[in-house]
């Protein structure tokens, strides 16, 4: 997936959830979302785990949280993790917004699942931002209600960083999501 697609996905997620932040509608269930996964790279020191758990705040630019949005055709889970002044983010796009497994395939249009992540890694005392796109893998939705979406994901892809001339390969494993839907006004 080209980098312009990654940026489009990230912006779409941020804009969608920012619109939801102004909602006066109550959140469903307990309002707390969770996204977790491990990530490794065979050709770079980029590795670690991502865990974001929290309710969607009024200010989507801060804090650690996970939430989902839907347009009744597709669904998207967005998670944001804050550590000091650093923000990591994960976006999981689920086409069709239904239970079952969706494939992530290279150069697919909007009919395929998609995962993009932004992670920060301290390398040699310098914190580097990596924008990563998973190009092969799966997203499986096990539970879908009017208020919540749950499932698993995994895959492989690559990352780009303005501070790293390589494009590190990335593998995501043990991915899980359990997020409440937030509603726009």
GROMACS .gro file of C-alpha atoms in nm:
model
  185
    1UNK     CA    1   0.000   0.000   0.000
    2UNK     CA    2   0.158   0.335  -0.095
    3UNK     CA    3   0.247   0.582   0.180
    4UNK     CA    4  -0.019   0.829   0.058
    5UNK     CA    5  -0.279   0.561   0.133
    6UNK     CA    6  -0.137   0.519   0.485
    7UNK     CA    7  -0.162   0.891   0.549
    8UNK     CA    8  -0.516   0.893   0.412
    9UNK     CA    9  -0.612   0.609   0.647
   10UNK     CA   10  -0.456   0.782   0.945
   11UNK     CA   11  -0.627   1.112   0.868
   12UNK     CA   12  -0.960   0.941   0.805
   13UNK     CA   13  -0.937   0.772   1.145
   14UNK     CA   14  -0.845   1.088   1.328
   15UNK     CA   15  -1.110   1.298   1.156
   16UNK     CA   16  -1.379   1.033   1.206
   17UNK     CA   17  -1.309   0.997   1.574
   18UNK     CA   18  -1.264   1.370   1.627
   19UNK     CA   19  -1.615   1.418   1.490
   20UNK     CA   20  -1.736   1.156   1.735
   21UNK     CA   21  -1.574   1.337   2.026
   22UNK     CA   22  -1.839   1.607   2.003
   23UNK     CA   23  -2.117   1.354   2.029
   24UNK     CA   24  -2.373   1.385   2.303
   25UNK     CA   25  -2.473   1.021   2.251
   26UNK     CA   26  -2.378   0.787   2.534
   27UNK     CA   27  -2.108   0.529   2.466
   28UNK     CA   28  -2.214   0.166   2.465
   29UNK     CA   29  -2.113  -0.101   2.718
   30UNK     CA   30  -1.843   0.022   2.952
   31UNK     CA   31  -1.706   0.268   2.693
   32UNK     CA   32  -1.355   0.126   2.730
   33UNK     CA   33  -1.178  -0.004   2.421
   34UNK     CA   34  -0.871  -0.224   2.397
   35UNK     CA   35  -0.621  -0.293   2.118
   36UNK     CA   36  -0.310  -0.502   2.175
   37UNK     CA   37  -0.043  -0.660   1.954
   38UNK     CA   38   0.325  -0.751   1.934
   39UNK     CA   39   0.549  -0.634   1.652
   40UNK     CA   40   0.895  -0.741   1.536
   41UNK     CA   41   1.130  -0.675   1.249
   42UNK     CA   42   1.387  -0.922   1.118
   43UNK     CA   43   1.597  -0.649   0.953
   44UNK     CA   44   1.588  -0.364   1.209
   45UNK     CA   45   1.562  -0.303   1.585
   46UNK     CA   46   1.193  -0.206   1.554
   47UNK     CA   47   1.010  -0.435   1.794
   48UNK     CA   48   0.788  -0.423   2.097
   49UNK     CA   49   0.430  -0.442   2.205
   50UNK     CA   50   0.140  -0.203   2.165
   51UNK     CA   51  -0.136  -0.183   2.423
   52UNK     CA   52  -0.403   0.087   2.430
   53UNK     CA   53  -0.692   0.067   2.671
   54UNK     CA   54  -0.929   0.345   2.760
   55UNK     CA   55  -1.249   0.527   2.682
   56UNK     CA   56  -1.262   0.765   2.389
   57UNK     CA   57  -1.194   1.112   2.533
   58UNK     CA   58  -1.339   1.447   2.434
   59UNK     CA   59  -0.988   1.549   2.324
   60UNK     CA   60  -0.870   1.278   2.082
   61UNK     CA   61  -0.523   1.434   2.063
   62UNK     CA   62  -0.426   1.317   2.412
   63UNK     CA   63  -0.441   1.007   2.624
   64UNK     CA   64  -0.458   0.637   2.561
   65UNK     CA   65  -0.782   0.501   2.420
   66UNK     CA   66  -0.944   0.272   2.162
   67UNK     CA   67  -1.277   0.313   1.983
   68UNK     CA   68  -1.457   0.211   1.666
   69UNK     CA   69  -1.667   0.389   1.406
   70UNK     CA   70  -1.892   0.258   1.134
   71UNK     CA   71  -2.076   0.403   0.839
   72UNK     CA   72  -2.308   0.098   0.834
   73UNK     CA   73  -2.105  -0.043   0.542
   74UNK     CA   74  -1.752  -0.067   0.686
   75UNK     CA   75  -1.598  -0.046   1.032
   76UNK     CA   76  -1.275   0.100   1.162
   77UNK     CA   77  -1.102   0.055   1.496
   78UNK     CA   78  -0.862   0.332   1.601
   79UNK     CA   79  -0.632   0.310   1.903
   80UNK     CA   80  -0.400   0.575   2.037
   81UNK     CA   81  -0.132   0.526   2.303
   82UNK     CA   82   0.036   0.821   2.473
   83UNK     CA   83   0.363   0.795   2.660
   84UNK     CA   84   0.496   1.136   2.758
   85UNK     CA   85   0.492   1.348   2.443
   86UNK     CA   86   0.498   1.046   2.211
   87UNK     CA   87   0.180   0.913   2.050
   88UNK     CA   88   0.158   0.572   1.883
   89UNK     CA   89  -0.148   0.481   1.681
   90UNK     CA   90  -0.311   0.179   1.518
   91UNK     CA   91  -0.593   0.176   1.262
   92UNK     CA   92  -0.775  -0.140   1.161
   93UNK     CA   93  -1.012  -0.113   0.863
   94UNK     CA   94  -1.277  -0.386   0.830
   95UNK     CA   95  -1.458  -0.387   0.493
   96UNK     CA   96  -1.822  -0.483   0.504
   97UNK     CA   97  -1.829  -0.439   0.880
   98UNK     CA   98  -1.943  -0.797   0.940
   99UNK     CA   99  -1.820  -1.097   1.137
  100UNK     CA  100  -1.574  -1.330   0.969
  101UNK     CA  101  -1.223  -1.303   0.830
  102UNK     CA  102  -1.107  -1.041   0.580
  103UNK     CA  103  -0.779  -1.066   0.394
  104UNK     CA  104  -0.516  -0.795   0.376
  105UNK     CA  105  -0.359  -0.810   0.030
  106UNK     CA  106  -0.104  -0.586  -0.143
  107UNK     CA  107  -0.237  -0.301  -0.360
  108UNK     CA  108  -0.601  -0.375  -0.283
  109UNK     CA  109  -0.879  -0.120  -0.310
  110UNK     CA  110  -1.128  -0.050  -0.030
  111UNK     CA  111  -1.270  -0.404  -0.052
  112UNK     CA  112  -0.985  -0.549   0.158
  113UNK     CA  113  -0.899  -0.517   0.522
  114UNK     CA  114  -0.616  -0.280   0.610
  115UNK     CA  115  -0.391  -0.215   0.908
  116UNK     CA  116  -0.164   0.082   0.959
  117UNK     CA  117   0.038   0.168   1.266
  118UNK     CA  118   0.263   0.448   1.382
  119UNK     CA  119   0.514   0.343   1.647
  120UNK     CA  120   0.807   0.521   1.806
  121UNK     CA  121   1.124   0.330   1.880
  122UNK     CA  122   1.429   0.446   2.076
  123UNK     CA  123   1.736   0.351   1.873
  124UNK     CA  124   2.079   0.462   1.989
  125UNK     CA  125   1.925   0.714   2.228
  126UNK     CA  126   1.715   0.876   1.955
  127UNK     CA  127   1.339   0.826   1.932
  128UNK     CA  128   1.237   0.749   1.573
  129UNK     CA  129   0.886   0.746   1.431
  130UNK     CA  130   0.794   0.454   1.203
  131UNK     CA  131   0.484   0.463   0.982
  132UNK     CA  132   0.396   0.105   0.895
  133UNK     CA  133   0.148  -0.058   0.663
  134UNK     CA  134   0.056  -0.423   0.681
  135UNK     CA  135   0.035  -0.558   0.325
  136UNK     CA  136  -0.047  -0.924   0.390
  137UNK     CA  137  -0.248  -1.077   0.670
  138UNK     CA  138  -0.596  -1.110   0.811
  139UNK     CA  139  -0.848  -0.929   1.028
  140UNK     CA  140  -1.109  -1.151   1.192
  141UNK     CA  141  -1.421  -1.013   1.358
  142UNK     CA  142  -1.563  -1.257   1.612
  143UNK     CA  143  -1.828  -1.034   1.770
  144UNK     CA  144  -2.019  -0.745   1.619
  145UNK     CA  145  -2.310  -0.577   1.795
  146UNK     CA  146  -2.462  -0.232   1.762
  147UNK     CA  147  -2.235  -0.121   2.045
  148UNK     CA  148  -1.908  -0.315   2.014
  149UNK     CA  149  -1.668  -0.493   1.780
  150UNK     CA  150  -1.419  -0.764   1.885
  151UNK     CA  151  -1.166  -0.969   1.695
  152UNK     CA  152  -0.808  -1.055   1.609
  153UNK     CA  153  -0.550  -0.951   1.349
  154UNK     CA  154  -0.201  -1.033   1.225
  155UNK     CA  155   0.015  -0.972   0.923
  156UNK     CA  156   0.338  -0.857   0.766
  157UNK     CA  157   0.431  -0.534   0.595
  158UNK     CA  158   0.688  -0.258   0.595
  159UNK     CA  159   0.766   0.071   0.765
  160UNK     CA  160   0.903   0.407   0.661
  161UNK     CA  161   1.080   0.660   0.876
  162UNK     CA  162   1.242   0.993   0.791
  163UNK     CA  163   1.526   0.889   1.024
  164UNK     CA  164   1.591   0.543   0.880
  165UNK     CA  165   1.694   0.492   0.516
  166UNK     CA  166   1.582   0.128   0.529
  167UNK     CA  167   1.222   0.019   0.498
  168UNK     CA  168   1.209  -0.224   0.788
  169UNK     CA  169   0.990  -0.530   0.739
  170UNK     CA  170   0.734  -0.559   1.019
  171UNK     CA  171   0.542  -0.856   1.153
  172UNK     CA  172   0.238  -0.811   1.377
  173UNK     CA  173   0.126  -1.104   1.591
  174UNK     CA  174  -0.122  -1.168   1.871
  175UNK     CA  175  -0.336  -0.872   1.767
  176UNK     CA  176  -0.668  -0.830   1.946
  177UNK     CA  177  -0.930  -0.555   1.949
  178UNK     CA  178  -1.239  -0.499   2.160
  179UNK     CA  179  -1.379  -0.154   2.105
  180UNK     CA  180  -1.705   0.030   2.159
  181UNK     CA  181  -1.861   0.212   1.866
  182UNK     CA  182  -1.875   0.586   1.916
  183UNK     CA  183  -2.151   0.774   1.734
  184UNK     CA  184  -2.133   1.106   1.554
  185UNK     CA  185  -2.406   1.359   1.629
   0.00000   0.00000   0.00000
